[in-house]
PDB file of C-alpha atoms in Angstrom:
ATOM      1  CA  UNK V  16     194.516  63.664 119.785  1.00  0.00           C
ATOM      2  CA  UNK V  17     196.388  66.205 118.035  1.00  0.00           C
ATOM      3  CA  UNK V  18     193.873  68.680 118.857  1.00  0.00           C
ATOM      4  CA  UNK V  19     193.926  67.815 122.876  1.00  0.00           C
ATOM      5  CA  UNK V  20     197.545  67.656 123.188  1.00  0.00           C
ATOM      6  CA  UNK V  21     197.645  71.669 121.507  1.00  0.00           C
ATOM      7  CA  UNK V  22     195.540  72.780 124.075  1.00  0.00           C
ATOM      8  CA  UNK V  23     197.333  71.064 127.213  1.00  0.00           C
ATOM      9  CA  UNK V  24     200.141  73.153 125.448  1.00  0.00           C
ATOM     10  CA  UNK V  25     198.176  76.255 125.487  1.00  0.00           C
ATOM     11  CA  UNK V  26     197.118  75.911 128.574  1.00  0.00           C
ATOM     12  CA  UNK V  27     200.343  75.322 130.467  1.00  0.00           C
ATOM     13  CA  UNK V  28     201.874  78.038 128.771  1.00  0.00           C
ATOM     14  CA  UNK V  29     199.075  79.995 130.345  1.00  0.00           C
ATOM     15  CA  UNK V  30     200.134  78.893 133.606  1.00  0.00           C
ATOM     16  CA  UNK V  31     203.267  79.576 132.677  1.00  0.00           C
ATOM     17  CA  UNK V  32     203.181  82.737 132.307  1.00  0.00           C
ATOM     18  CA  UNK V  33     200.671  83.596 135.169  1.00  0.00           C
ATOM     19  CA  UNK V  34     203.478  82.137 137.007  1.00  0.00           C
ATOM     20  CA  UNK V  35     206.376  84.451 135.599  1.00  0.00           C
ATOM     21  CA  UNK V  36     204.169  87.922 136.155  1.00  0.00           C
ATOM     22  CA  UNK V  37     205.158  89.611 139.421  1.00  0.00           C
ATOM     23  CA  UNK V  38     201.947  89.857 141.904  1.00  0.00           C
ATOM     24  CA  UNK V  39     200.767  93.018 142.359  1.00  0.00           C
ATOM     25  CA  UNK V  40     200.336  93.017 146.262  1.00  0.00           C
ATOM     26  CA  UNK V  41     196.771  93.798 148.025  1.00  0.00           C
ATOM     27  CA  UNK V  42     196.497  97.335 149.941  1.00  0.00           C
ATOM     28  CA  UNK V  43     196.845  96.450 153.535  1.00  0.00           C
ATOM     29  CA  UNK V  44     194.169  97.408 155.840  1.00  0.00           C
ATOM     30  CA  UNK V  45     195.775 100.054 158.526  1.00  0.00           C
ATOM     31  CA  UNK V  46     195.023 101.412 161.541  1.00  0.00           C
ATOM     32  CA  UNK V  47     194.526 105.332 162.016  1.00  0.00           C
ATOM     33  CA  UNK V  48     196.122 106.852 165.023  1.00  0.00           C
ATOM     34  CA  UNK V  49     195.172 109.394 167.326  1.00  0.00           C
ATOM     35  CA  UNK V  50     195.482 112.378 165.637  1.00  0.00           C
ATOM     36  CA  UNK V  51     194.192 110.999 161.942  1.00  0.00           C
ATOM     37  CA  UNK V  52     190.600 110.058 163.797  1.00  0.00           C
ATOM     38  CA  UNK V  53     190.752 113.570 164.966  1.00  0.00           C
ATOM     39  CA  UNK V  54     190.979 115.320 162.135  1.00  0.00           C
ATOM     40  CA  UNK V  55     187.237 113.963 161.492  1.00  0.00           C
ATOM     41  CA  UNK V  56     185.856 115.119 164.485  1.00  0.00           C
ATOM     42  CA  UNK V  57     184.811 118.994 163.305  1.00  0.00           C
ATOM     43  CA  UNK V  58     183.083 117.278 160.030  1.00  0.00           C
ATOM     44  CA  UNK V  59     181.384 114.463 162.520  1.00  0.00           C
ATOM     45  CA  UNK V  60     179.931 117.906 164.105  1.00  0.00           C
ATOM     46  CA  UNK V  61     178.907 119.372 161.266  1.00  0.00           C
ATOM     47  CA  UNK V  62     177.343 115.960 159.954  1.00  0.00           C
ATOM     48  CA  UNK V  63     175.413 116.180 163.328  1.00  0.00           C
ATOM     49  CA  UNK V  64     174.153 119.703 163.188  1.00  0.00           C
ATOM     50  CA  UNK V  65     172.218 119.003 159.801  1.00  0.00           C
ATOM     51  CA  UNK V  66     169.477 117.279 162.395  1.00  0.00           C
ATOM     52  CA  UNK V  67     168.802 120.612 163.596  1.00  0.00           C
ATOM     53  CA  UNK V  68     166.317 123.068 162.420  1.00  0.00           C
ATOM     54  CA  UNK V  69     167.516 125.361 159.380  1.00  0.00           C
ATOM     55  CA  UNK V  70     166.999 128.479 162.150  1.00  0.00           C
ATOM     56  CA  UNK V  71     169.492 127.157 164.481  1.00  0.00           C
ATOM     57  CA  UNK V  72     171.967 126.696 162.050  1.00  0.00           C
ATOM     58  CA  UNK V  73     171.709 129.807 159.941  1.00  0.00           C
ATOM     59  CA  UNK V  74     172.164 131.773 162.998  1.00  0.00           C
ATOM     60  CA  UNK V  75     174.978 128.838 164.407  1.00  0.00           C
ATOM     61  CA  UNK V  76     173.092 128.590 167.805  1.00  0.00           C
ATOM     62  CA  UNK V  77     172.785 124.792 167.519  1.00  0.00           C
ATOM     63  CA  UNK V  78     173.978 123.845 170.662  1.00  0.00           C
ATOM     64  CA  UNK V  79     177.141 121.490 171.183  1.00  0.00           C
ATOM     65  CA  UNK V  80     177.339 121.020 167.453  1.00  0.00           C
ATOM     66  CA  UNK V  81     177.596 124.239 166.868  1.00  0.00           C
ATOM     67  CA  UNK V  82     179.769 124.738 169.803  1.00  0.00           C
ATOM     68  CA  UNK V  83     182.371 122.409 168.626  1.00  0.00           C
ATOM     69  CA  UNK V  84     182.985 124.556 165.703  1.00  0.00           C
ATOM     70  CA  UNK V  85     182.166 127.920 166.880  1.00  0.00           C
ATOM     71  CA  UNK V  86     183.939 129.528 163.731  1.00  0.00           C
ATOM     72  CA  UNK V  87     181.568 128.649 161.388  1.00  0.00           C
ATOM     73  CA  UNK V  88     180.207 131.094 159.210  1.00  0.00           C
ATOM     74  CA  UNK V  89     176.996 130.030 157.630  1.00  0.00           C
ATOM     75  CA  UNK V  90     175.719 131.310 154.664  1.00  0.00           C
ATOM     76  CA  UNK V  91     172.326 129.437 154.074  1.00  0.00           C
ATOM     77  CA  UNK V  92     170.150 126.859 155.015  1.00  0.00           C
ATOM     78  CA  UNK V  93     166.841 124.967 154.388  1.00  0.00           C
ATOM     79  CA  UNK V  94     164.447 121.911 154.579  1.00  0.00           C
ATOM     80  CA  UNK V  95     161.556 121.133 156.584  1.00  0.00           C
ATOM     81  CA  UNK V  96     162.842 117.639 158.001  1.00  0.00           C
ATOM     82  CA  UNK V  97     159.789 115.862 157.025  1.00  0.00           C
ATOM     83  CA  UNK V  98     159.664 116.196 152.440  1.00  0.00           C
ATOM     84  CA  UNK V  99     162.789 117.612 152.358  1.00  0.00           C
ATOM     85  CA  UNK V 100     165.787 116.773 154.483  1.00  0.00           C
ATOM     86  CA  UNK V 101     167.410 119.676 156.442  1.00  0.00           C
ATOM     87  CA  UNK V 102     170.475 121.291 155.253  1.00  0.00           C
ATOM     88  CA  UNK V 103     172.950 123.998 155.662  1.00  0.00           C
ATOM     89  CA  UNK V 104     175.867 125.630 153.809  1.00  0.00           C
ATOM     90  CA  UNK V 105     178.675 127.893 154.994  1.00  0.00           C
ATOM     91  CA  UNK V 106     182.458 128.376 155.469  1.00  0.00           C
ATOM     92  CA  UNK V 107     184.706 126.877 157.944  1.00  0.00           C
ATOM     93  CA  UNK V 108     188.112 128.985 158.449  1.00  0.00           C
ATOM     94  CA  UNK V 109     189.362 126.404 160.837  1.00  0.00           C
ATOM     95  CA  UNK V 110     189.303 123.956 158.111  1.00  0.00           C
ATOM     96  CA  UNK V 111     189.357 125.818 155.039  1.00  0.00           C
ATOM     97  CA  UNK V 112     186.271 124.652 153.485  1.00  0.00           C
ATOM     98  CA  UNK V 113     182.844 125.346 152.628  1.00  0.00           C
ATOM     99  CA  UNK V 114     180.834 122.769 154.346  1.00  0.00           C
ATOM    100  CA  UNK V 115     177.473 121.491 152.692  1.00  0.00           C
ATOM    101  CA  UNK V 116     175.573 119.140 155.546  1.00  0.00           C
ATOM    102  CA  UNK V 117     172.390 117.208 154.540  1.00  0.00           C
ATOM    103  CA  UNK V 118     170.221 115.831 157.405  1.00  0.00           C
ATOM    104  CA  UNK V 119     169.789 111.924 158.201  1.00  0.00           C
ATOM    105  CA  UNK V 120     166.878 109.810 159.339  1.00  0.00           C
ATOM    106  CA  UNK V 121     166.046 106.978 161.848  1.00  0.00           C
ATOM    107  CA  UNK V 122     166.782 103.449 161.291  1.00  0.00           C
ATOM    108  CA  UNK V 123     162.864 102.554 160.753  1.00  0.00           C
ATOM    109  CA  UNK V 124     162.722 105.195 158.174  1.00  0.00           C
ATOM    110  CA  UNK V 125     166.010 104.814 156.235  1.00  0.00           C
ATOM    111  CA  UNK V 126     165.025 101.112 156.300  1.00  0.00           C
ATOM    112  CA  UNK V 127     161.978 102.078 154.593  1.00  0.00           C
ATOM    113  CA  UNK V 128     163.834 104.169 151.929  1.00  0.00           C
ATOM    114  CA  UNK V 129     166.076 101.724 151.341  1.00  0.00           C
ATOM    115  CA  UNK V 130     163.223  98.673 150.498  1.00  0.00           C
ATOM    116  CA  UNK V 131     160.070 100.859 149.144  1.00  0.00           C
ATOM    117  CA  UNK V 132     158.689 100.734 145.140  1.00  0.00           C
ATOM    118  CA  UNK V 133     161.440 103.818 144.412  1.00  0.00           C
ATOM    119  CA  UNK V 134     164.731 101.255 145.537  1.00  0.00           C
ATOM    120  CA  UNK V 135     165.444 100.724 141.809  1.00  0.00           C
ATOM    121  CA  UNK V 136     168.845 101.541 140.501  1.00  0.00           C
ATOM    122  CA  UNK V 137     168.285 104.099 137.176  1.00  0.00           C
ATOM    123  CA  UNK V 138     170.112 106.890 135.421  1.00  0.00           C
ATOM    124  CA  UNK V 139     170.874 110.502 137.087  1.00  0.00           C
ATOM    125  CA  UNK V 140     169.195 113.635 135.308  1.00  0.00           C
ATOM    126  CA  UNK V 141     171.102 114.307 132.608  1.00  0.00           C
ATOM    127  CA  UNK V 142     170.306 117.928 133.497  1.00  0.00           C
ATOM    128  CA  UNK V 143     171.814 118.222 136.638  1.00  0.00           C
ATOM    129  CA  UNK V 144     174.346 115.968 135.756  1.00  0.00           C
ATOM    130  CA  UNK V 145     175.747 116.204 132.115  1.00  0.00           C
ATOM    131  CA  UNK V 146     177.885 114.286 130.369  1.00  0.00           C
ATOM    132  CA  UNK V 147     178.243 111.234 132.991  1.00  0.00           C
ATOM    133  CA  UNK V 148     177.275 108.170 131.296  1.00  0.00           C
ATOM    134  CA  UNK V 149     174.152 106.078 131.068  1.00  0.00           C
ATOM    135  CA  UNK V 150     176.261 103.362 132.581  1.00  0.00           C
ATOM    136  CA  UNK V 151     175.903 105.138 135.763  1.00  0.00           C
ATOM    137  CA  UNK V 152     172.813 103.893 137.857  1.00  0.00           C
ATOM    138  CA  UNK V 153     171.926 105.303 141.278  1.00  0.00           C
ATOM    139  CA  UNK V 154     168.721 104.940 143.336  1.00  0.00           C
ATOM    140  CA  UNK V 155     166.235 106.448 142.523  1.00  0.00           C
ATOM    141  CA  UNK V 156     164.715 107.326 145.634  1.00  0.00           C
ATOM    142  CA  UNK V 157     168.304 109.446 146.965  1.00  0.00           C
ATOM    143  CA  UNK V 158     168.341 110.758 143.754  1.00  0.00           C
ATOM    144  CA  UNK V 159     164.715 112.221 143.982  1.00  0.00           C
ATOM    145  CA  UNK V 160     166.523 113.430 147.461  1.00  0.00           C
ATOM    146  CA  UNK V 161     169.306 114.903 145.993  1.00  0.00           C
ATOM    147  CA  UNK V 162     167.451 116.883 143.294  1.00  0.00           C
ATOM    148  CA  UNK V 163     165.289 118.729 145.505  1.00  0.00           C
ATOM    149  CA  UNK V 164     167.521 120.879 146.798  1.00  0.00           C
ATOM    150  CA  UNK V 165     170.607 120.529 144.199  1.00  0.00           C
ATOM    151  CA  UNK V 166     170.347 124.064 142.952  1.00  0.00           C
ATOM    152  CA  UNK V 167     169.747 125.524 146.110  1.00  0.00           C
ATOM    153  CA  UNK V 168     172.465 124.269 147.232  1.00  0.00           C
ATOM    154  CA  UNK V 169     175.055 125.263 144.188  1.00  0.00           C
ATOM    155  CA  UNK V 170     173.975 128.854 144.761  1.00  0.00           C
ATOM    156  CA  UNK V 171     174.664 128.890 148.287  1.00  0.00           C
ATOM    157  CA  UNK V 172     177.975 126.920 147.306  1.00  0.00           C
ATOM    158  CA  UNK V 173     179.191 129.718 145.015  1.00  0.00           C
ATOM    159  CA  UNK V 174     178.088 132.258 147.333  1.00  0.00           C
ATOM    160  CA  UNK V 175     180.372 130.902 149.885  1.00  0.00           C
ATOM    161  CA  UNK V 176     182.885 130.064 147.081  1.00  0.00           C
ATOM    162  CA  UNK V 177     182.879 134.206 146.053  1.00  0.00           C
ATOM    163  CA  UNK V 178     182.499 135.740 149.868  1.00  0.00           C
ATOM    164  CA  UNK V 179     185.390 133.740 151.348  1.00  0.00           C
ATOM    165  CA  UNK V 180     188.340 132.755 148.322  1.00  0.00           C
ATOM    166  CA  UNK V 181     187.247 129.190 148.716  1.00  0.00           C
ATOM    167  CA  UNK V 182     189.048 126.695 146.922  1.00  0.00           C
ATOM    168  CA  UNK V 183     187.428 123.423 149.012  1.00  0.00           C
ATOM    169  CA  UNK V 184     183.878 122.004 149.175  1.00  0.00           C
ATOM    170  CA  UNK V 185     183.626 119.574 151.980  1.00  0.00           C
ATOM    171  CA  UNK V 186     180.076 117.571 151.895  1.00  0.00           C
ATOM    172  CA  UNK V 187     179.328 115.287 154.866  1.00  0.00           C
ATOM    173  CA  UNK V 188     176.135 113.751 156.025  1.00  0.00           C
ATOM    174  CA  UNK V 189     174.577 110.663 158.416  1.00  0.00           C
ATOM    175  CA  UNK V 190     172.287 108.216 156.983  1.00  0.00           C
ATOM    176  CA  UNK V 191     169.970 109.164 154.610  1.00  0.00           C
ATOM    177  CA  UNK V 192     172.216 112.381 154.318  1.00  0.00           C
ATOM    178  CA  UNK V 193     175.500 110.559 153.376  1.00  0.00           C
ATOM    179  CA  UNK V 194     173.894 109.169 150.422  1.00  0.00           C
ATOM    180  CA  UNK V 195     172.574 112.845 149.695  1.00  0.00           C
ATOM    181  CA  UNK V 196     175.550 114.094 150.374  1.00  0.00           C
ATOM    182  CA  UNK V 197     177.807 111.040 147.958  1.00  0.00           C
ATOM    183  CA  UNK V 198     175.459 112.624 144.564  1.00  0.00           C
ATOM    184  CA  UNK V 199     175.865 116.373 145.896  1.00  0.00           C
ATOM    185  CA  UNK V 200     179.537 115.534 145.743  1.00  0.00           C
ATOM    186  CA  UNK V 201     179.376 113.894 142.035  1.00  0.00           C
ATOM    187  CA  UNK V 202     177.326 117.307 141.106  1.00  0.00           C
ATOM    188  CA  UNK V 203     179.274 119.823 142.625  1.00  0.00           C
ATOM    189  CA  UNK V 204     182.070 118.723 141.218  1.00  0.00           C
ATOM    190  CA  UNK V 205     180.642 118.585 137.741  1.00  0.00           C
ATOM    191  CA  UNK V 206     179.366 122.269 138.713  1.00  0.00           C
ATOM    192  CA  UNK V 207     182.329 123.775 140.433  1.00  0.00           C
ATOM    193  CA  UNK V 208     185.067 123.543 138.322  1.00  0.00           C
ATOM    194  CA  UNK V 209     188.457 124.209 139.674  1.00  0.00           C
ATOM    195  CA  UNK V 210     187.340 123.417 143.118  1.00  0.00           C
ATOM    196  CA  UNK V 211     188.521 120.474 145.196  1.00  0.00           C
ATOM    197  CA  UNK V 212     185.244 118.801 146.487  1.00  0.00           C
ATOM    198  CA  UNK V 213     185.145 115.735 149.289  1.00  0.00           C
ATOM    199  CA  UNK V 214     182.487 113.704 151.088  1.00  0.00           C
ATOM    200  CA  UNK V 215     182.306 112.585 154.399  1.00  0.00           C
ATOM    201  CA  UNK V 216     179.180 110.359 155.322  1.00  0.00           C
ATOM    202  CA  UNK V 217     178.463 108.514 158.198  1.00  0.00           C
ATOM    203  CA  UNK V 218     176.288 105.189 158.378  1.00  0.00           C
ATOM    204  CA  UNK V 219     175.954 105.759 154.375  1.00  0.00           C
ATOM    205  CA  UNK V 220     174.048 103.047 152.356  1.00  0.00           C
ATOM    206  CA  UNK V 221     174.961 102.077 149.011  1.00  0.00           C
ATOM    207  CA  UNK V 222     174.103 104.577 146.606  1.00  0.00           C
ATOM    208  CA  UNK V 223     174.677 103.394 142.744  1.00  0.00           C
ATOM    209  CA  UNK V 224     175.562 100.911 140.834  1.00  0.00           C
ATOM    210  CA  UNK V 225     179.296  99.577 140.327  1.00  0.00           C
ATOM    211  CA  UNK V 226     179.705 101.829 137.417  1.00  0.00           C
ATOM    212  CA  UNK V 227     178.813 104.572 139.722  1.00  0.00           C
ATOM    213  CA  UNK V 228     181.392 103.713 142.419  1.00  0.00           C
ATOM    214  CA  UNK V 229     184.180 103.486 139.745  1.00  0.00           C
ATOM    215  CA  UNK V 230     182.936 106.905 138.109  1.00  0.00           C
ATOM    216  CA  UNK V 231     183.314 108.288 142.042  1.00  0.00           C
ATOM    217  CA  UNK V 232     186.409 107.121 142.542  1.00  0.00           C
ATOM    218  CA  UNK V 233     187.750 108.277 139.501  1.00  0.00           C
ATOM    219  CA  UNK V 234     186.631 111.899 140.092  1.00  0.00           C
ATOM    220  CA  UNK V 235     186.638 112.712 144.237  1.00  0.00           C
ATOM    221  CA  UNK V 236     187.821 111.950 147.472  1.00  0.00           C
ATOM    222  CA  UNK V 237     185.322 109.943 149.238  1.00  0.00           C
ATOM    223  CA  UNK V 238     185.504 108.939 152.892  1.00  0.00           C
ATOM    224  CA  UNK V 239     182.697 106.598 154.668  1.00  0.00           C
ATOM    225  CA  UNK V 240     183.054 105.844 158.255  1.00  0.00           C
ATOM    226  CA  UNK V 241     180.903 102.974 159.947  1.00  0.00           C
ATOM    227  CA  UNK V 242     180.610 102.434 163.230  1.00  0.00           C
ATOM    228  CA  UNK V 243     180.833  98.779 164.770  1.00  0.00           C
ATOM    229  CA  UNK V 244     177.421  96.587 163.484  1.00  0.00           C
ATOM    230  CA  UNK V 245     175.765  99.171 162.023  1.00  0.00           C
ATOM    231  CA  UNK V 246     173.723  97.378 159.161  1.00  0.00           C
ATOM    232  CA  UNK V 247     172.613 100.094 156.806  1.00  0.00           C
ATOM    233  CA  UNK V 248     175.974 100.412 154.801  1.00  0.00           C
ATOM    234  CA  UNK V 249     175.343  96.610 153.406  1.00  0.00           C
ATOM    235  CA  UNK V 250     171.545  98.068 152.181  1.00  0.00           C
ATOM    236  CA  UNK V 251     170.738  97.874 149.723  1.00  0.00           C
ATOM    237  CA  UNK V 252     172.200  94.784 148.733  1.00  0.00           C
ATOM    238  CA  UNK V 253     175.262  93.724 145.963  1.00  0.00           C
ATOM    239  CA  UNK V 254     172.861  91.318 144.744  1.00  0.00           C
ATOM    240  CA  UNK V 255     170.626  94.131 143.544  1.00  0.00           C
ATOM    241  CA  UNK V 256     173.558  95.664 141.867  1.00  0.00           C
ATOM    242  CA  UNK V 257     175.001  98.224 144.410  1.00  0.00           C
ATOM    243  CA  UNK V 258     178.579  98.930 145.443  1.00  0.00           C
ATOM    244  CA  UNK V 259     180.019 101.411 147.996  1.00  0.00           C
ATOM    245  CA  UNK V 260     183.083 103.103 146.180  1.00  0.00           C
ATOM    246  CA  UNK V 261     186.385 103.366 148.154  1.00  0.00           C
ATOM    247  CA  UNK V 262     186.979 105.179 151.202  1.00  0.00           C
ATOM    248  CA  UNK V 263     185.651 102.782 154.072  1.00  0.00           C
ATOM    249  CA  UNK V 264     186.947 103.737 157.934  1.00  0.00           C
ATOM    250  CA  UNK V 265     185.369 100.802 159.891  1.00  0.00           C
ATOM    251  CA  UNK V 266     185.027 101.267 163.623  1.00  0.00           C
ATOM    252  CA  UNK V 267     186.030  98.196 165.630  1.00  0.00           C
ATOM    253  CA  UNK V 268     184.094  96.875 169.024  1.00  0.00           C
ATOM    254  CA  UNK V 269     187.473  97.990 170.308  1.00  0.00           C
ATOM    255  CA  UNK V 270     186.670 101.399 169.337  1.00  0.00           C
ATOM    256  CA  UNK V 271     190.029 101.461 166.746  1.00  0.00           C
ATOM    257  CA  UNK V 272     189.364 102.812 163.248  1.00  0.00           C
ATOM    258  CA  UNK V 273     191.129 100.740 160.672  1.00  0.00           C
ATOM    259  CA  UNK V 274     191.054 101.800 156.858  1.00  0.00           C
ATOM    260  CA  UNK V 275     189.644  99.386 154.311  1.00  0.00           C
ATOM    261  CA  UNK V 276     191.235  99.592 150.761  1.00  0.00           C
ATOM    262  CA  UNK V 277     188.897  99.140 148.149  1.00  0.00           C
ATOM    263  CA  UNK V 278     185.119  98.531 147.274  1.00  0.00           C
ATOM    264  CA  UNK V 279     183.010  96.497 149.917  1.00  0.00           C
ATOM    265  CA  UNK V 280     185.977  95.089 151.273  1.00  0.00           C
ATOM    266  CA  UNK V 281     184.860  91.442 152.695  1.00  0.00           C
ATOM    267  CA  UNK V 282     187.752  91.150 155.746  1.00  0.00           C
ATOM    268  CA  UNK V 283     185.759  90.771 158.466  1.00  0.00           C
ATOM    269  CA  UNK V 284     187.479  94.123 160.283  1.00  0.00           C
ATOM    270  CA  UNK V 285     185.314  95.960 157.618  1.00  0.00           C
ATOM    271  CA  UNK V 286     181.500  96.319 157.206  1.00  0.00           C
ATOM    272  CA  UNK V 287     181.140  93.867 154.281  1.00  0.00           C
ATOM    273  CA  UNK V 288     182.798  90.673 156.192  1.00  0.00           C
ATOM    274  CA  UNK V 289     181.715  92.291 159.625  1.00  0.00           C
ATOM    275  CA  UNK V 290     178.336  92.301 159.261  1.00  0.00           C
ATOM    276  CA  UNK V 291     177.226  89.523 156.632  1.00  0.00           C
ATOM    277  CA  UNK V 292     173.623  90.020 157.179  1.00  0.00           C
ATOM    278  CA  UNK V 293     170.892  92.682 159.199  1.00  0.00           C
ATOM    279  CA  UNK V 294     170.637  89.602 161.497  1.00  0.00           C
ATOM    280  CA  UNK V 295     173.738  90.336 162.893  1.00  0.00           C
ATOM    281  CA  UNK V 296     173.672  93.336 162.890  1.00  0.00           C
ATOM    282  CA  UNK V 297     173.029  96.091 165.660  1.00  0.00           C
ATOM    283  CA  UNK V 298     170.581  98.728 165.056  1.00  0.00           C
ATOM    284  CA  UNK V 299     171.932 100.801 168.111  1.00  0.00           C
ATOM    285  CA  UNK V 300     174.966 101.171 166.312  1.00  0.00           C
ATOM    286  CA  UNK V 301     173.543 103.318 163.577  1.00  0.00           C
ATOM    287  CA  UNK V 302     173.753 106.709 165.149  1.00  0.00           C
ATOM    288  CA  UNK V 303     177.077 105.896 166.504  1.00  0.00           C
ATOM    289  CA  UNK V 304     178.850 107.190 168.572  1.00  0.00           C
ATOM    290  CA  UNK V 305     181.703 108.552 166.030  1.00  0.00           C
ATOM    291  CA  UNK V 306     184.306 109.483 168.864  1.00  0.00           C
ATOM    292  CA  UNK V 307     182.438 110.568 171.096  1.00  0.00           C
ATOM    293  CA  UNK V 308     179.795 112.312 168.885  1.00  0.00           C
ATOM    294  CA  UNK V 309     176.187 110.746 168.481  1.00  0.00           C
ATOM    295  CA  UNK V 310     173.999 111.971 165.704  1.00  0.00           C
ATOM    296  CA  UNK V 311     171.487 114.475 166.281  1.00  0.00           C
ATOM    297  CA  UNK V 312     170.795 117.529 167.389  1.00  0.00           C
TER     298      UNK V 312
END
């Protein structure tokens, strides 16, 4: 009796105290205006030119995407769009950054991807990225992406870096290409030290494990815009272990962008409470359009 009354005593002191602590109040989600959605415009070009052949974007005769940022100085490029995604690097002036852009896929094949024997979360290469912890899980089928073109890509980076005083490394990408483009931004930054390095990715799946969207968070800016029902940002599933880190821009029906605080946020104006399930969701929606800009080249 004794025993039962000490921990009704324990527990409402408990309560008690829960009741005394101030609450720490939950980031709103907020609506970007006008000029804040067009600030991502010149990155939702470059994200669009890496579906063009490496040719056409070392020489920066891609068309409208290139068009749309006709300053861009590139410095090298590569792939073959079939075992190895296209990609370019250069500088942008406009924006003071070196860009890195990794080409997406289609829906059928990112779905593909996303469900096939290498889906398994598993550590990153400690060689290409040391030091980060075994806690860390990614999949390993983007990661196999990633590597193939990681050094590559650093040279080109510091190339840039050297011919043009860079200080910024801005990495975008659609699709299959965001989540290339989320581990090029954890190993650039481990590479580039001193430099300021963001992502930008567009229809981006999940990528790692929740220890890996802390570790991102903790080290880079990330943004991660999704348009309407697209369905491939809730692939592969939290129940297999996967998180998005922070830096959701949802776009609504209503063609607003609102800003989601946190991981996976489940409000229904974001991705996570939006679109529940792939039965819901739209497939058409994948490639956007991203004001005004539809993926490809």
């Amino acid at each position: 009796m004794k025993a039962s009354l000490r921990l009704i005593s324990a527990l409402l002191s408990v309560l008690a105290t829960v009741r005394a602590s101030p609450l720490v109040p939950r980031q709103s989600i907020t609506t970007l205006n006008a000029a804040q959605i067009a600030s991502y415009k010149p990155y939702t070009y470059f994200a669009s030119a890496a579906y063009c052949s490496p040719s056409a974007t070392l020489t920066w005769s891609c068309g409208a995407n290139c068009v749309a940022n006709s300053g861009f100085i590139p410095v090298a490029s590569g792939g073959d769009g079939s075992s190895v995604q296209f990609w370019f690097v250069g500088f942008a002036p406009t924006q003071n950054t070196v860009i890195v852009s990794h080409q997406g896929t289609d829906t059928s094949k990112i779905q593909a991807d996303l469900t096939d024997a290498n889906a398994g979360l598993g550590n990153l290469d400690s060689s290409l990225f040391p030091g980060v912890s075994s806690s860390v899980e990614v999949h390993q089928g983007f990661a196999a992406e990633q590597a193939k073109t990681a050094t590559t890509i650093l040279a080109a980076v510091q190339q840039a870096i050297t011919a043009h005083g860079a200080t910024r490394v801005t990495v975008v990408g659609h699709s299959l290409g965001a989540a290339i483009a989320l581990l090029d931004g954890v190993y650039l930054n481990l590479h580039l030290p001193g430099i300021t390095v963001t992502t930008i990715g567009y229809g981006q799946p999940r990528v790692g494990n929740q220890a890996f969207a802390d570790y991102v968070d903790g080290h880079f800016s990330v943004t991660h815009i999704n348009n309407k029902e697209d369905y491939i940002p809730i692939l592969p599933g939290q129940f297999l272990g996967y998180h998005h880190p922070s830096g959701e821009i949802h776009i609504q029906d209503s063609g607003a962008w609102v800003s989601c605080p946190g991981q996976d946020n489940p409000s229904t104006q974001c991705t996570v409470g939006d679109v529940p399930n792939i039965f819901v969701g739209n497939e058409s929606d994948h490639d956007g359009p991203f004001d005004g800009v539809t993926m490809g080249c």
